[in-house]
XYZ file of C-alpha atoms in Angstrom:
194
model
C -53.230 13.170 -17.762
C -55.053 15.715 -19.928
C -54.238 13.764 -23.093
C -55.435 10.478 -21.569
C -58.754 12.037 -20.525
C -59.446 13.638 -23.910
C -61.222 12.146 -26.906
C -60.843 14.881 -29.515
C -57.550 16.703 -29.233
C -56.356 19.564 -31.422
C -52.698 20.541 -31.362
C -51.781 24.034 -32.569
C -48.110 24.142 -33.568
C -46.145 27.325 -34.093
C -42.639 28.640 -34.503
C -41.536 27.654 -31.000
C -42.042 23.989 -31.806
C -39.805 24.420 -34.866
C -37.023 26.004 -32.823
C -37.203 23.081 -30.366
C -36.557 20.758 -33.329
C -33.484 22.625 -34.554
C -35.139 25.134 -36.859
C -34.315 28.828 -37.007
C -36.355 31.708 -35.725
C -35.704 34.396 -38.330
C -37.273 36.918 -35.962
C -34.819 36.229 -33.108
C -32.875 39.445 -32.681
C -29.417 38.063 -33.563
C -30.628 36.299 -36.717
C -32.937 39.173 -37.670
C -30.121 41.717 -37.518
C -27.665 39.521 -39.416
C -30.277 39.128 -42.174
C -30.860 42.886 -42.295
C -27.109 43.453 -42.454
C -26.591 40.980 -45.293
C -29.700 41.630 -47.409
C -30.525 45.229 -46.373
C -34.092 44.080 -45.753
C -35.919 42.361 -42.906
C -37.259 38.777 -43.155
C -40.834 40.035 -43.598
C -39.845 41.902 -46.751
C -37.731 39.052 -48.104
C -40.517 36.480 -47.607
C -43.203 38.706 -49.069
C -45.383 38.212 -52.112
C -44.006 41.466 -53.504
C -40.424 40.249 -53.258
C -41.323 36.953 -54.918
C -43.187 38.701 -57.736
C -40.651 41.398 -58.521
C -37.261 40.098 -57.365
C -37.315 36.315 -57.620
C -33.544 35.997 -57.697
C -33.127 37.762 -54.336
C -36.184 35.963 -52.933
C -34.689 32.571 -53.775
C -31.185 33.557 -52.644
C -32.656 34.354 -49.222
C -35.175 31.502 -49.152
C -32.631 28.822 -50.029
C -29.834 30.124 -47.801
C -31.770 31.256 -44.740
C -34.948 29.162 -44.704
C -34.709 25.776 -46.426
C -31.038 25.186 -45.652
C -32.054 24.861 -41.989
C -34.755 22.213 -42.161
C -35.652 20.909 -38.700
C -36.595 17.306 -37.925
C -39.512 16.077 -35.784
C -38.728 15.396 -32.144
C -40.570 13.380 -29.480
C -43.370 15.966 -29.359
C -44.355 15.008 -32.900
C -44.095 11.327 -32.008
C -46.568 11.931 -29.175
C -48.972 13.705 -31.554
C -48.677 10.759 -33.963
C -49.406 8.281 -31.158
C -52.492 10.307 -30.175
C -53.633 10.017 -33.797
C -52.979 6.256 -33.829
C -55.081 5.904 -30.652
C -57.971 7.648 -32.421
C -58.011 10.691 -30.144
C -56.671 13.291 -32.570
C -59.179 15.718 -34.034
C -56.397 17.505 -35.940
C -53.018 19.166 -35.844
C -53.185 22.752 -37.034
C -49.775 23.980 -38.118
C -48.938 27.675 -38.272
C -45.403 27.044 -39.521
C -43.993 26.106 -42.916
C -41.664 23.224 -42.135
C -44.019 20.266 -42.432
C -42.768 18.438 -39.346
C -46.211 16.979 -38.807
C -46.160 15.258 -42.208
C -42.584 14.116 -41.653
C -43.781 12.507 -38.409
C -46.530 10.710 -40.343
C -49.470 12.708 -39.005
C -52.324 12.583 -41.498
C -55.062 14.649 -39.876
C -53.410 17.982 -40.507
C -54.242 21.528 -41.570
C -51.200 23.468 -42.771
C -52.512 27.021 -42.734
C -49.209 28.538 -43.891
C -48.281 25.855 -46.445
C -45.103 23.792 -46.482
C -41.566 24.194 -47.798
C -41.845 20.618 -49.055
C -44.545 21.552 -51.580
C -43.402 23.570 -54.590
C -45.068 23.829 -57.960
C -44.978 25.321 -61.409
C -47.692 27.994 -61.679
C -48.143 27.195 -65.393
C -48.327 23.384 -65.662
C -48.804 22.674 -61.906
C -46.054 20.051 -61.845
C -44.770 19.600 -58.285
C -41.175 19.666 -57.065
C -39.588 18.715 -53.768
C -37.418 20.938 -51.619
C -34.218 19.228 -52.812
C -34.962 20.383 -56.351
C -35.039 23.977 -55.113
C -31.847 23.571 -53.105
C -29.980 22.053 -56.051
C -30.940 24.820 -58.482
C -28.301 27.442 -59.187
C -30.439 30.514 -58.724
C -34.147 30.654 -59.457
C -35.592 27.132 -59.688
C -37.468 26.608 -62.952
C -39.898 23.937 -64.076
C -38.015 21.295 -66.029
C -40.905 21.083 -68.516
C -42.250 24.563 -69.219
C -39.348 26.629 -67.807
C -41.511 28.849 -65.552
C -40.115 29.935 -62.167
C -41.362 27.629 -59.423
C -43.541 28.809 -56.573
C -43.226 27.577 -52.988
C -46.660 26.510 -51.777
C -46.537 28.958 -48.880
C -48.640 31.867 -47.835
C -46.102 34.597 -48.412
C -46.315 37.699 -46.274
C -48.784 40.154 -47.730
C -50.948 37.424 -49.273
C -54.468 36.799 -48.114
C -55.083 33.902 -45.795
C -56.764 30.860 -47.274
C -60.244 31.097 -45.788
C -60.945 27.413 -46.495
C -57.956 26.356 -44.396
C -58.922 28.682 -41.553
C -62.495 27.424 -41.710
C -61.250 23.820 -41.458
C -59.062 24.804 -38.506
C -61.952 26.571 -36.768
C -64.238 23.561 -37.231
C -61.597 21.251 -35.748
C -61.199 23.575 -32.765
C -64.971 23.731 -32.285
C -65.169 19.913 -32.312
C -62.272 19.463 -29.891
C -62.636 18.754 -26.213
C -58.988 19.727 -25.663
C -56.732 22.198 -27.494
C -53.003 22.042 -26.808
C -50.864 24.953 -27.986
C -47.233 24.135 -28.762
C -44.811 26.944 -29.520
C -47.463 29.381 -30.674
C -48.413 32.822 -29.391
C -52.068 32.902 -28.373
C -52.062 36.658 -29.002
C -51.079 36.164 -32.632
C -53.667 37.293 -35.143
C -53.138 34.036 -37.065
C -54.317 32.009 -34.068
C -57.099 34.403 -33.158
C -58.720 33.722 -36.555
C -59.167 30.117 -35.430
């Protein structure tokens, strides 16, 4: 009923919506502890800007095995968001996760504040690479042209937030007559910025 009565809807999607679609919650206690046991570090450290900068081989070992080997797929929730967009009632989807389910579902009016595992690039020549290229690389994925290590287009832990993306998200929320939160913690500092 709420969706039918709304003209400008914003959906905020978080980690819970990923888990519902078959993705992994690296911060769930059983997964968290198995990661600490195997890598001797917690997920926050392994997905950090510092780890990427100084220990790319370990970063990519973890990233490929524990993150992008478990890519979820959009479920009916994403189909509903797409239908709201097709009806002209979607202000935006604001994604706080990295799995790009909104794009996979065909949603165009989207702000990906944390980036997406599907977008990877060479920091030297800016050539882009898909996630399959990363998965098929032996160790560190390198640009096939200039041989620089590729960079996932994600906000790694410890990096500053992209103020432009948060500003876009805040404007969409201001313009909305309805905000629907899906799988996100309203107490999270990431959401409180918006």
